Amino acid sequence: MTGSEIDIEQEYLTALYARLDALREEASTAVRRAECDRDAADVWRAEVARLDTVERGLCFGLLELCDGRRLHIGRLGLFRDDEPLLVDWRAPVAQPFYTATASAPQGVRRRRHIATRGRTVVALNDEVLDPDSADEDGLVGEAALLAAVTAERTGRMRDIVTTLQAEQDRVIRDDHRGVLVVQGGPGTGKTAVALHRVAYLLYTHRHLRTRGVLVVGPSRIFLDYIGQVLPGLGEHSVMTATIADLCPDLQVSRVDPPETAEAKGRADMAGRLADAVRSHVRIPEEPVDVEFERQVLRLDPAACRRAARKARQSGLPHNHARMVFQREVVDVLAQHLVDRMEAVVLTDTGEAIDGGTLDGRLGAADLRALAAAGVVIGQDDDGPRTMLDETDKAALRDALLADTDVQDALNALWPPLNPQHVVSDLSATDGWSIADIPLLDEAAALIGRDDSLTTFGHVVVDEAQELSEMAWRMLMRRCPTRSMTLVGDLAQTGNPAGATSWDRVLRPHVGDRWRFAPLTVNYRTPAEIMAATTDLLAAHHPGMRPPRSVRATGEEPWRHRTTLADLPRAVADAATRTGGRLAIISPGTHIAALSAALSLTTPMDLTDDVVLLTPAQAKGLEFDAVLIADPASILDAPLGHNDLYVAMTRATHRLGVIHPGPPPTELSAMREVPAHLP
Ligand SMILES: Nc1ncnc2c1ncn2[C@@H]1O[C@H](COP(=O)(O)OP(=O)(O)OP(=O)(O)O)[C@@H](O)[C@H]1O
């Protein structure tokens, strides 16, 4: 690459930053001017934030087209007057930057990756797309890609907008309107792709900015890990949450045994909860006496049954249907009262028709009932008379509803419920577990919520294989359009209630209106480490093809035998000799001893040099180096083989396994070393 070409790109980049600075200045001025208009000020403040976040790596590519045009590609679109200076990576014309190949050049003559440090161009990497010399390994911008995948990790995920690969770009721009399932092995970029797809959808479908996008991840640690990616792509409005975060008023304080968690996750719990809610409605066998203003009104079972039927036919949730029930019952009670009062109406000749007081006047109880209902009784020489019109009857119904005795009777028949109450009916509990959250949410849906449920225009689920059938019901309620992107790997399912088939998970909600998109290349785990997982995969997922690693490092993973008593010391010893950002992954039972041996402080921070995690916590994360402590105990868990696969595939460079006693058969082919690696 000649110096002059770098100079030319530098000149162009300087002009782009000048344009960015000018826009930033305009937006800052607009914020100051809009001080009295809070909404306008917020809009301009968001614009300043967006312009600030594209500062790093503003422009990263160039397409030289066969027709002579040059398109610079970057994190946002920049124009001077109507002239495009920089094309947003999400614009359709930018797509060939990610997908053009020598055999299908899409009008591109040359693709250039521009590496920058701050506002300075530091390197250019060119690919001439010449169909005559097509020599394809399927990778786009290989040098830039390899530099990105071998870089040391920081404990925070970075965006990959400069080096997206064609199969990833196709997923990001997929126009399927229903559920898109992105399945791929470890390190294939599922998380990265899902987040870039969010940025793409927000850019392409503006309505999503108001309808909202939700990204669901497996843990807070994971959400922190990915937390900078979308802001780095200029998107600040996306909500991220774990399943537990979606019910913020509940504290998770308990861990269920696996078999309990599995049972709680099954879809049939929805039917059981619905039955539990129904069981609280009591249709009496005998007439029920209801006292109102010292009169006894009799409610017969048939009337209760009719009222319950109407309430159910309303299709409303329990607490809202209760309004229908009580209106029906109160109508019946009010009619009893009216009938009684009407019974003392005098005939034309002035005689009491039936049941009135001897002198034809209303009884004292009738008068109290009417007074409670606010009915003004006309007086004449013969005393008060009743001729109730509809307004009077409505007032009577209101008075009945406000009466505590009547309310007590209604509550005994159709009690108001809360979700905790209903879920505890199914299993007595002293605190809530993570598996209870979808049950509580289901109960809330059956009962009716006080506040309206927040829904989203698009929902992304990462580590989607971990969600139970009940958790899927919870998410579907939050995405009425069923516009979703799910990313996961069925070989990594650690939750006994998690998915074993995408079709089984999705069919109840969307039938066959979901699309499958595979990712096949592993950008994280080197070939040597993937080779070490071969026996594990073959034993537990025969027929499943591991993703192809994009690189080899020449560093062989190793295992070292120790004793149970010596495990913490052996791990601590190996940790001090392992370079880079290190994760020690062990079953929960060893965490306390290892934490003490390694003098680790809690709470854990992923940007620390050494972190200690269970396999479940390590899900979705990656580190320069990984040490696995006691793989046999990891395998003992119900889906322990998947947990071990997750643990083994977290490293970008080095993997060591320390096993008390003999190694699990699945790892016995790994190179044994007498102690830690030299
Ligand atoms: N095109 C790419 N260019 C550069 N880096 C990439 C690319 N694709 C993926 N990566 C990197 O590979 C690593 C793995 O990506 P990611 O975590 O998204 O994979 P995953 O499929 O979600 O993995 P897992 O299922 O194992 O959690 C990340 O460091 C990511 O930045």
XYZ file of C-alpha atoms and ligand atoms in Angstrom:
709
model
C 0.000 0.000 0.000
C 1.511 3.320 -1.017
C 1.850 6.191 1.390
C -0.050 8.437 -0.992
C -3.129 6.212 -0.805
C -3.089 6.447 2.967
C -2.719 10.224 2.565
C -5.710 10.350 0.226
C -7.851 8.360 2.681
C -6.588 10.535 5.549
C -7.661 13.668 3.726
C -11.102 12.188 3.123
C -11.400 11.038 6.747
C -10.453 14.492 8.018
C -13.232 15.965 5.900
C -15.703 13.422 7.320
C -14.769 14.325 10.890
C -15.114 18.017 10.052
C -18.653 17.307 8.849
C -19.340 15.272 12.013
C -18.049 18.124 14.195
C -20.273 20.595 12.370
C -23.346 18.407 12.910
C -22.443 17.957 16.562
C -22.135 21.708 16.979
C -25.531 22.243 15.312
C -27.148 19.649 17.590
C -25.549 21.144 20.745
C -26.782 24.597 19.755
C -30.258 23.176 19.179
C -30.218 21.635 22.689
C -29.423 25.053 24.183
C -32.091 26.781 22.080
C -34.740 24.202 22.974
C -34.346 24.679 26.727
C -37.992 25.654 27.197
C -39.241 22.768 25.079
C -38.222 19.650 26.968
C -39.292 17.209 24.227
C -37.334 19.037 21.537
C -34.308 19.272 23.859
C -34.470 15.489 24.475
C -34.554 14.790 20.743
C -31.483 16.973 20.164
C -29.687 15.499 23.176
C -30.220 12.007 21.726
C -28.790 13.275 18.450
C -25.679 14.582 20.251
C -25.272 11.168 21.938
C -25.639 9.408 18.579
C -23.024 11.632 16.972
C -20.689 11.127 19.941
C -20.862 7.332 19.775
C -19.825 7.151 16.120
C -16.628 9.081 16.838
C -14.620 5.853 17.144
C -14.243 4.147 13.768
C -16.495 6.624 11.955
C -15.441 5.362 8.528
C -14.081 1.853 8.043
C -14.521 0.904 4.427
C -14.551 1.885 0.791
C -16.218 0.294 -2.216
C -14.780 1.152 -5.606
C -17.482 0.277 -8.091
C -16.950 -0.842 -11.685
C -18.797 2.303 -12.870
C -16.103 4.447 -11.241
C -18.091 5.529 -8.154
C -16.419 5.414 -4.734
C -18.590 4.778 -1.675
C -17.116 5.263 1.764
C -18.862 3.072 4.340
C -19.229 4.021 7.990
C -21.255 3.983 11.155
C -23.774 6.556 9.943
C -24.714 8.408 6.796
C -23.176 11.862 6.256
C -24.161 14.336 3.553
C -23.028 17.760 2.433
C -26.013 19.429 0.795
C -27.410 16.428 -1.106
C -24.051 14.888 -1.828
C -23.442 11.628 0.113
C -20.077 11.698 1.905
C -20.435 8.537 3.966
C -22.876 5.642 3.523
C -24.441 4.081 6.614
C -23.403 0.401 6.790
C -27.070 -0.530 7.017
C -28.059 1.144 3.719
C -28.782 -1.277 0.846
C -25.930 0.169 -1.253
C -23.480 -0.774 1.512
C -24.407 -4.465 1.447
C -21.787 -5.490 -1.158
C -19.144 -4.380 1.338
C -20.093 -7.525 3.271
C -21.288 -9.873 0.574
C -19.433 -9.167 -2.697
C -17.044 -11.939 -3.699
C -14.682 -12.404 -6.609
C -17.114 -14.793 -8.285
C -20.158 -12.581 -7.488
C -18.676 -9.072 -7.308
C -22.041 -7.205 -7.392
C -20.527 -4.323 -9.377
C -17.605 -3.931 -6.952
C -14.090 -3.613 -8.357
C -12.223 -3.170 -5.122
C -13.136 -3.441 -1.431
C -10.967 -1.580 1.049
C -10.905 -1.981 4.843
C -9.698 1.231 6.459
C -8.127 0.817 9.902
C -8.047 3.962 12.026
C -6.715 4.970 15.423
C -8.608 7.990 16.699
C -8.951 10.254 13.655
C -5.872 8.855 11.942
C -5.755 6.263 9.146
C -3.238 3.598 10.171
C -3.663 0.879 7.538
C -5.517 -0.001 4.380
C -6.400 -3.484 3.311
C -7.549 -3.965 -0.268
C -9.245 -6.864 -2.040
C -9.588 -6.671 -5.812
C -12.651 -8.669 -6.822
C -11.445 -10.220 -10.017
C -13.725 -13.011 -11.301
C -10.815 -14.474 -13.287
C -8.775 -15.158 -10.190
C -11.586 -16.245 -7.866
C -9.916 -18.195 -5.064
C -12.531 -18.334 -2.396
C -12.455 -19.456 1.182
C -15.693 -17.588 1.874
C -14.095 -14.959 4.117
C -14.480 -11.247 3.452
C -11.641 -8.878 4.388
C -9.603 -11.734 5.842
C -6.731 -9.662 7.226
C -9.032 -7.269 9.080
C -11.134 -10.216 10.289
C -8.154 -12.134 11.659
C -6.832 -9.040 13.386
C -10.230 -8.618 15.062
C -10.666 -12.225 16.188
C -7.146 -12.589 17.589
C -7.197 -9.283 19.509
C -7.028 -9.576 23.306
C -10.418 -9.474 24.986
C -11.394 -6.587 27.257
C -14.263 -8.147 29.187
C -16.787 -6.200 27.057
C -18.129 -7.277 23.700
C -17.222 -5.083 20.717
C -19.252 -4.495 17.598
C -18.122 -6.288 14.447
C -19.500 -3.827 11.934
C -16.178 -3.512 10.130
C -15.680 -7.247 9.545
C -19.155 -8.790 9.295
C -19.126 -11.870 7.113
C -21.539 -12.658 4.292
C -23.525 -15.358 6.124
C -23.860 -13.013 9.105
C -24.887 -10.068 6.942
C -27.642 -12.161 5.349
C -29.088 -12.881 8.804
C -28.823 -9.239 9.841
C -30.753 -8.041 6.772
C -33.205 -10.953 6.634
C -36.618 -9.449 5.853
C -38.662 -12.269 7.435
C -41.438 -10.630 9.428
C -42.109 -13.469 11.852
C -39.705 -15.407 14.049
C -36.157 -15.828 12.768
C -34.172 -18.552 14.531
C -30.411 -18.166 14.235
C -28.764 -21.426 15.254
C -25.018 -21.845 15.263
C -22.300 -23.457 17.308
C -20.112 -21.626 19.810
C -18.428 -18.444 18.630
C -20.321 -18.187 15.342
C -21.291 -14.616 16.188
C -24.928 -15.269 17.118
C -24.949 -12.600 19.823
C -23.059 -10.118 17.683
C -25.347 -10.788 14.719
C -28.504 -10.426 16.828
C -27.357 -7.019 18.085
C -26.356 -5.794 14.622
C -29.723 -7.008 13.351
C -31.412 -4.819 15.975
C -29.449 -1.800 14.723
C -30.371 -2.713 11.145
C -34.083 -3.141 11.924
C -34.213 0.180 13.787
C -32.621 1.882 10.791
C -34.824 0.172 8.195
C -38.172 0.051 10.014
C -38.541 3.427 11.716
C -41.783 2.427 13.448
C -39.746 0.145 15.719
C -38.298 3.245 17.378
C -41.728 3.988 18.843
C -42.921 0.391 19.263
C -39.695 -0.497 21.100
C -37.182 -3.346 20.885
C -36.382 -5.707 23.753
C -33.213 -7.823 24.001
C -33.497 -10.714 26.463
C -30.302 -12.311 27.773
C -29.539 -15.111 30.230
C -28.028 -13.064 33.061
C -27.146 -9.542 34.186
C -23.453 -10.431 33.764
C -24.145 -11.229 30.119
C -26.190 -8.067 29.575
C -23.327 -6.002 31.004
C -20.937 -7.844 28.686
C -22.945 -6.906 25.575
C -24.065 -3.520 26.938
C -21.772 -1.371 24.795
C -22.506 -2.895 21.412
C -25.768 -1.153 20.512
C -24.746 2.275 21.881
C -21.522 1.865 19.856
C -23.714 1.421 16.787
C -25.555 4.642 17.646
C -28.623 2.918 19.140
C -29.451 3.999 22.683
C -33.144 3.209 22.940
C -33.132 -0.589 23.174
C -34.211 -2.205 26.435
C -32.188 -5.170 27.689
C -33.530 -7.545 30.333
C -33.298 -10.996 31.823
C -36.511 -12.947 32.312
C -36.431 -11.930 35.990
C -36.076 -8.235 35.064
C -39.414 -8.437 33.280
C -41.085 -8.882 36.694
C -39.155 -6.197 38.595
C -41.240 -6.373 41.778
C -40.195 -9.942 42.532
C -37.038 -10.936 44.337
C -35.482 -14.259 43.345
C -34.209 -15.804 46.563
C -34.228 -19.547 45.949
C -32.737 -22.093 43.547
C -34.950 -25.016 42.547
C -33.564 -28.528 42.189
C -33.287 -29.365 38.458
C -36.296 -31.689 38.407
C -38.492 -29.012 40.044
C -37.258 -26.339 37.634
C -37.990 -28.688 34.757
C -41.536 -29.413 35.962
C -42.250 -25.717 36.530
C -41.081 -24.896 33.018
C -43.462 -27.265 31.214
C -46.338 -25.768 29.223
C -48.883 -27.858 31.111
C -48.304 -25.537 34.077
C -50.410 -22.991 32.187
C -53.425 -25.322 32.382
C -52.775 -26.040 36.033
C -52.606 -22.351 36.832
C -55.823 -21.703 34.917
C -57.481 -24.503 36.941
C -56.100 -23.009 40.153
C -57.628 -19.643 39.284
C -60.987 -21.237 38.402
C -60.985 -23.225 41.614
C -61.305 -20.015 43.600
C -64.777 -19.366 42.161
C -67.407 -20.992 44.402
C -70.870 -21.802 43.112
C -72.932 -22.564 46.232
C -75.059 -25.710 46.514
C -77.588 -23.994 48.787
C -79.115 -20.485 48.629
C -76.880 -17.807 50.105
C -78.353 -15.150 52.380
C -76.960 -11.660 51.814
C -77.672 -8.959 54.337
C -78.317 -5.427 53.152
C -79.631 -2.682 55.412
C -80.839 -5.272 57.865
C -82.830 -7.084 55.217
C -81.940 -10.569 54.162
C -81.804 -11.077 50.419
C -81.630 -14.627 49.151
C -79.306 -15.574 46.282
C -80.071 -18.938 44.784
C -77.386 -21.243 43.256
C -78.879 -21.000 39.760
C -78.473 -17.212 39.801
C -74.841 -17.606 40.924
C -74.218 -20.119 38.179
C -75.726 -17.804 35.556
C -73.595 -14.914 36.798
C -70.429 -17.050 36.734
C -71.214 -18.236 33.206
C -71.639 -14.666 31.974
C -68.410 -13.635 33.692
C -66.510 -16.469 32.041
C -68.058 -15.815 28.655
C -66.695 -12.279 28.844
C -63.240 -13.792 28.229
C -61.779 -11.316 30.686
C -59.075 -12.267 33.192
C -60.322 -13.350 36.610
C -60.200 -10.028 38.466
C -61.772 -8.167 35.567
C -64.384 -10.885 34.972
C -65.219 -10.486 38.639
C -66.748 -7.112 37.729
C -69.116 -8.912 35.354
C -69.937 -11.482 38.030
C -70.667 -8.885 40.655
C -72.763 -6.818 38.288
C -74.885 -9.870 37.505
C -75.273 -10.830 41.161
C -76.035 -7.290 42.233
C -78.667 -7.070 39.471
C -80.340 -10.103 40.979
C -80.164 -8.674 44.505
C -81.413 -5.288 43.338
C -84.327 -6.967 41.596
C -85.210 -8.770 44.836
C -85.307 -5.428 46.591
C -87.330 -3.775 43.868
C -89.786 -6.633 43.854
C -90.203 -6.267 47.559
C -90.711 -2.551 47.338
C -93.007 -2.841 44.369
C -95.018 -5.261 46.398
C -96.274 -2.379 48.568
C -97.371 -0.195 45.711
C -100.936 0.574 46.172
C -103.557 -0.307 43.675
C -105.579 2.370 41.944
C -108.155 2.034 44.630
C -105.558 2.636 47.321
C -105.195 -0.888 48.605
C -101.852 -2.507 49.230
C -101.237 -5.063 46.453
C -99.263 -7.568 48.342
C -96.875 -7.859 51.201
C -96.886 -4.178 52.133
C -97.527 -2.814 55.562
C -101.093 -2.861 56.604
C -101.578 0.806 55.983
C -99.958 0.577 52.508
C -96.798 2.410 53.488
C -93.212 1.270 52.741
C -91.589 -0.653 55.566
C -88.709 0.846 57.563
C -86.183 -1.507 55.899
C -87.400 -0.495 52.437
C -86.956 3.131 53.348
C -83.391 2.495 54.572
C -82.534 0.633 51.401
C -83.922 3.416 49.269
C -82.165 6.055 51.353
C -78.887 4.154 50.973
C -79.498 4.203 47.248
C -80.161 7.944 47.377
C -83.738 7.519 46.141
C -85.909 10.426 47.174
C -89.252 9.085 48.240
C -92.251 11.211 47.469
C -94.540 11.947 50.440
C -98.262 12.328 50.152
C -101.139 12.110 52.512
C -100.990 8.352 52.417
C -97.265 8.289 53.299
C -94.256 7.344 51.081
C -94.970 5.354 47.964
C -92.572 3.443 45.675
C -92.632 3.718 41.887
C -88.993 3.026 41.030
C -87.654 4.102 37.700
C -84.370 2.976 36.059
C -82.353 5.735 37.697
C -83.584 4.633 41.096
C -82.706 1.034 40.302
C -79.209 2.008 39.211
C -78.743 3.917 42.445
C -79.920 0.870 44.327
C -77.358 -1.296 42.556
C -74.602 1.185 43.436
C -75.661 1.127 47.057
C -75.566 -2.670 47.081
C -72.091 -2.660 45.534
C -70.790 -0.222 48.121
C -72.149 -2.242 51.001
C -69.526 -4.189 52.944
C -71.825 -7.136 53.694
C -72.648 -7.479 50.015
C -68.955 -7.212 49.097
C -68.095 -9.911 51.644
C -70.655 -12.200 50.080
C -69.312 -11.469 46.577
C -65.725 -12.060 47.718
C -66.689 -15.446 49.123
C -68.101 -16.418 45.723
C -65.578 -14.801 43.307
C -62.620 -13.547 45.325
C -60.131 -11.058 43.893
C -56.777 -12.845 43.482
C -53.102 -11.975 43.197
C -50.476 -13.981 41.267
C -48.457 -14.979 44.326
C -51.570 -16.440 45.893
C -52.328 -18.572 42.819
C -48.761 -19.859 42.303
C -48.464 -20.757 45.990
C -51.627 -22.854 45.544
C -49.627 -25.170 43.297
C -46.513 -25.416 45.414
C -46.081 -23.984 48.878
C -43.032 -21.776 48.740
C -40.754 -19.738 50.969
C -39.466 -17.300 48.381
C -39.360 -17.301 44.601
C -37.010 -19.074 42.215
C -36.182 -18.067 38.647
C -38.505 -20.850 37.431
C -41.371 -19.229 39.351
C -41.138 -15.977 37.368
C -42.948 -17.253 34.242
C -45.533 -18.905 36.498
C -46.186 -15.628 38.310
C -46.403 -13.844 34.976
C -48.843 -16.438 33.656
C -50.935 -16.063 36.816
C -50.878 -12.279 36.375
C -52.164 -12.730 32.815
C -54.936 -15.066 34.012
C -55.936 -12.757 36.821
C -55.520 -9.406 35.070
C -52.854 -6.803 35.710
C -53.369 -3.478 37.419
C -51.057 -1.772 34.923
C -51.017 -2.463 31.226
C -48.287 -4.826 30.045
C -45.388 -3.217 28.178
C -45.129 -4.774 24.737
C -42.467 -4.432 22.035
C -42.387 -4.225 18.263
C -39.482 -6.677 18.072
C -37.984 -9.019 20.648
C -34.526 -10.580 20.468
C -33.750 -13.571 22.664
C -30.141 -14.571 23.171
C -29.204 -18.005 24.496
C -32.761 -18.815 23.454
C -32.215 -22.519 24.056
C -32.302 -21.833 27.803
C -35.918 -20.695 27.983
C -38.622 -23.013 29.274
C -41.977 -23.392 27.545
C -43.502 -21.221 30.272
C -40.863 -18.529 29.707
C -41.737 -18.531 25.984
C -45.372 -17.885 26.867
C -44.203 -14.941 28.959
C -42.191 -13.472 26.084
C -44.886 -14.039 23.471
C -47.272 -11.938 25.576
C -44.775 -9.087 25.256
C -44.516 -9.391 21.488
C -48.029 -9.430 20.028
C -46.714 -9.133 16.450
C -44.447 -12.181 16.910
C -41.652 -10.274 15.204
C -38.669 -11.885 16.870
C -35.052 -12.883 16.413
C -33.964 -15.880 18.487
C -30.347 -16.926 18.669
C -29.129 -20.073 20.324
C -27.493 -23.462 20.116
C -29.317 -26.624 21.134
C -25.955 -28.245 22.007
C -25.463 -25.631 24.728
C -28.781 -26.064 26.583
C -28.026 -26.183 30.308
C -31.538 -25.635 31.675
C -33.374 -28.961 32.088
C -36.529 -27.060 31.106
C -34.812 -25.557 28.034
C -35.279 -26.331 24.352
C -34.445 -29.557 22.553
C -36.198 -28.552 19.324
C -37.013 -25.109 17.909
C -40.146 -26.429 16.270
C -41.503 -27.754 19.556
C -40.800 -24.423 21.231
C -42.305 -22.248 18.511
C -45.155 -24.234 16.955
C -47.659 -23.502 19.753
C -47.134 -19.785 19.216
C -46.473 -19.273 15.513
C -47.258 -22.598 13.812
C -44.726 -23.023 11.036
C -44.263 -19.270 10.465
C -40.671 -19.262 11.616
C -37.507 -19.309 9.576
C -34.232 -21.053 10.337
C -30.892 -19.352 9.616
C -27.698 -21.287 10.368
C -24.272 -19.805 11.135
C -21.381 -22.123 10.429
C -18.034 -20.444 11.147
C -16.538 -20.142 14.618
C -14.732 -16.815 15.052
C -13.839 -17.309 18.706
C -12.554 -20.766 19.449
C -9.359 -21.876 17.718
C -9.294 -25.170 15.821
C -7.178 -26.848 18.529
C -9.787 -26.223 21.216
C -12.670 -27.261 18.975
C -10.785 -30.502 18.260
C -10.655 -31.146 22.017
C -14.483 -31.061 22.106
C -14.855 -33.725 19.392
C -15.349 -36.721 21.702
C -17.730 -34.791 23.934
C -19.916 -33.786 20.978
C -19.762 -37.246 19.424
C -20.845 -38.878 22.714
C -23.770 -36.576 23.428
C -24.769 -35.017 20.106
C -23.877 -37.607 17.487
C -24.426 -36.186 14.044
C -24.056 -32.572 15.129
C -21.368 -30.824 13.094
C -19.264 -28.388 15.142
C -18.686 -25.006 13.478
C -15.502 -24.574 11.426
C -12.901 -22.515 13.281
C -11.672 -19.525 11.353
C -8.137 -19.916 12.698
C -5.648 -22.144 14.503
C -3.273 -20.843 17.143
C -0.767 -23.667 17.466
C -1.564 -23.822 21.205
C -2.662 -27.291 22.296
C -5.251 -27.434 25.084
C -4.044 -29.508 28.041
C -5.301 -31.370 31.077
C -3.703 -31.954 34.418
C -4.610 -34.558 37.028
C -4.802 -33.612 40.681
C -6.672 -34.661 43.829
C -9.890 -33.186 45.162
C -8.090 -31.780 48.198
C -5.412 -30.204 46.029
C -7.806 -28.804 43.393
C -7.921 -25.170 44.675
C -4.141 -25.008 44.971
C -3.605 -26.564 41.536
C -6.074 -24.135 39.941
C -4.554 -21.124 41.705
C -1.098 -22.254 40.601
C -2.147 -22.665 36.966
C -3.966 -19.312 37.072
C -0.814 -17.433 38.003
C 0.930 -18.901 34.953
C -1.821 -18.300 32.414
C -1.565 -15.018 30.541
C -4.373 -12.766 29.329
C -7.851 -12.356 30.681
C -8.664 -15.629 32.407
C -11.923 -17.338 33.391
C -11.925 -20.240 35.815
C -15.062 -22.270 35.236
C -16.127 -24.731 37.889
C -19.269 -26.281 39.364
C -20.966 -24.147 42.016
C -19.789 -26.512 44.785
C -16.138 -25.409 44.325
C -16.720 -21.682 43.970
C -16.146 -20.768 47.634
C -12.906 -22.798 47.968
C -11.541 -21.543 44.653
C -12.450 -17.958 45.431
C -10.490 -18.226 48.706
C -7.502 -19.939 47.055
C -7.369 -17.273 44.335
C -8.087 -14.366 46.732
C -10.848 -13.175 44.413
C -13.161 -10.441 45.548
C -16.892 -10.381 44.964
C -18.968 -9.070 43.295
C -17.325 -10.186 40.128
C -16.468 -7.750 37.361
C -15.878 -9.119 33.886
C -13.134 -6.589 33.267
C -11.042 -8.151 36.081
C -8.005 -10.135 34.965
C -9.300 -13.330 36.581
C -12.952 -14.252 37.045
C -14.532 -17.315 38.587
C -17.778 -18.590 37.059
C -20.127 -21.537 36.941
C -20.850 -22.883 33.435
C -24.284 -21.243 33.543
C -22.702 -17.872 34.329
C -20.121 -18.303 31.584
C -22.805 -18.734 28.931
C -22.356 -16.286 26.050
C -19.075 -14.875 27.419
C -15.491 -15.257 26.198
C -11.977 -14.857 27.554
C -8.400 -15.085 26.322
C -7.875 -18.176 28.465
C -10.079 -20.648 30.340
C -9.268 -23.087 33.122
C -11.902 -25.720 33.832
C -11.848 -27.090 37.378
C -13.354 -30.550 37.960
C -15.018 -31.393 34.621
C -16.466 -34.648 35.998
C -18.614 -32.720 38.466
C -19.782 -30.437 35.659
C -20.795 -33.559 33.720
C -22.797 -34.830 36.718
C -25.467 -32.136 36.264
C -28.567 -33.215 34.273
C -27.344 -31.525 31.062
C -23.747 -31.451 32.240
C -22.316 -32.450 28.840
C -23.758 -29.239 27.356
C -22.391 -27.223 30.291
C -18.940 -28.702 29.711
C -19.184 -27.894 25.991
C -20.042 -24.288 26.879
C -17.115 -24.088 29.313
C -14.611 -25.527 26.807
C -15.604 -23.144 24.025
C -15.244 -19.832 25.917
C -11.515 -19.366 25.204
C -10.098 -17.349 22.308
C -6.557 -18.705 22.855
C -5.806 -21.126 25.678
C -7.700 -23.915 27.438
C -6.559 -25.984 30.422
C -8.523 -28.603 32.360
C -7.694 -29.619 35.917
C -9.386 -32.842 36.995
C -9.335 -34.540 40.395
C -8.836 -38.262 39.694
C -9.054 -39.756 36.214
C -10.375 -37.559 33.412
C -13.896 -38.036 32.061
C -13.742 -40.334 29.019
C -14.867 -37.450 26.793
C -11.622 -35.581 27.658
C -9.186 -38.453 27.924
C -7.748 -37.794 24.447
C -6.582 -34.341 25.505
C -2.863 -33.882 26.013
C -1.984 -34.607 29.641
C 0.654 -32.450 31.302
C 2.217 -33.256 34.665
C 1.399 -29.791 35.938
C 0.214 -26.525 34.427
C 1.527 -25.550 31.004
C 5.068 -24.291 31.133
N -17.427 -11.159 11.587
C -16.757 -11.061 12.708
N -15.699 -10.255 12.808
C -14.968 -10.154 13.942
N -15.263 -10.816 15.053
C -16.333 -11.627 15.022
C -17.124 -11.803 13.854
N -18.119 -12.660 14.139
C -17.967 -13.004 15.431
N -16.902 -12.391 15.953
C -16.380 -12.483 17.305
O -16.482 -13.828 17.705
C -16.760 -13.892 19.092
C -17.978 -14.759 19.303
O -19.133 -14.052 18.920
P -20.499 -14.262 19.693
O -20.291 -14.188 21.155
O -21.487 -13.371 19.067
O -20.771 -15.773 19.297
P -21.955 -16.720 19.757
O -22.324 -17.525 18.569
O -23.027 -15.921 20.396
O -21.212 -17.616 20.796
P -21.736 -18.589 21.945
O -22.933 -19.323 21.444
O -20.584 -19.500 22.145
O -21.977 -17.760 23.127
C -16.952 -12.460 19.554
O -15.735 -11.983 20.071
C -17.258 -11.730 18.290
O -16.887 -10.385 18.361
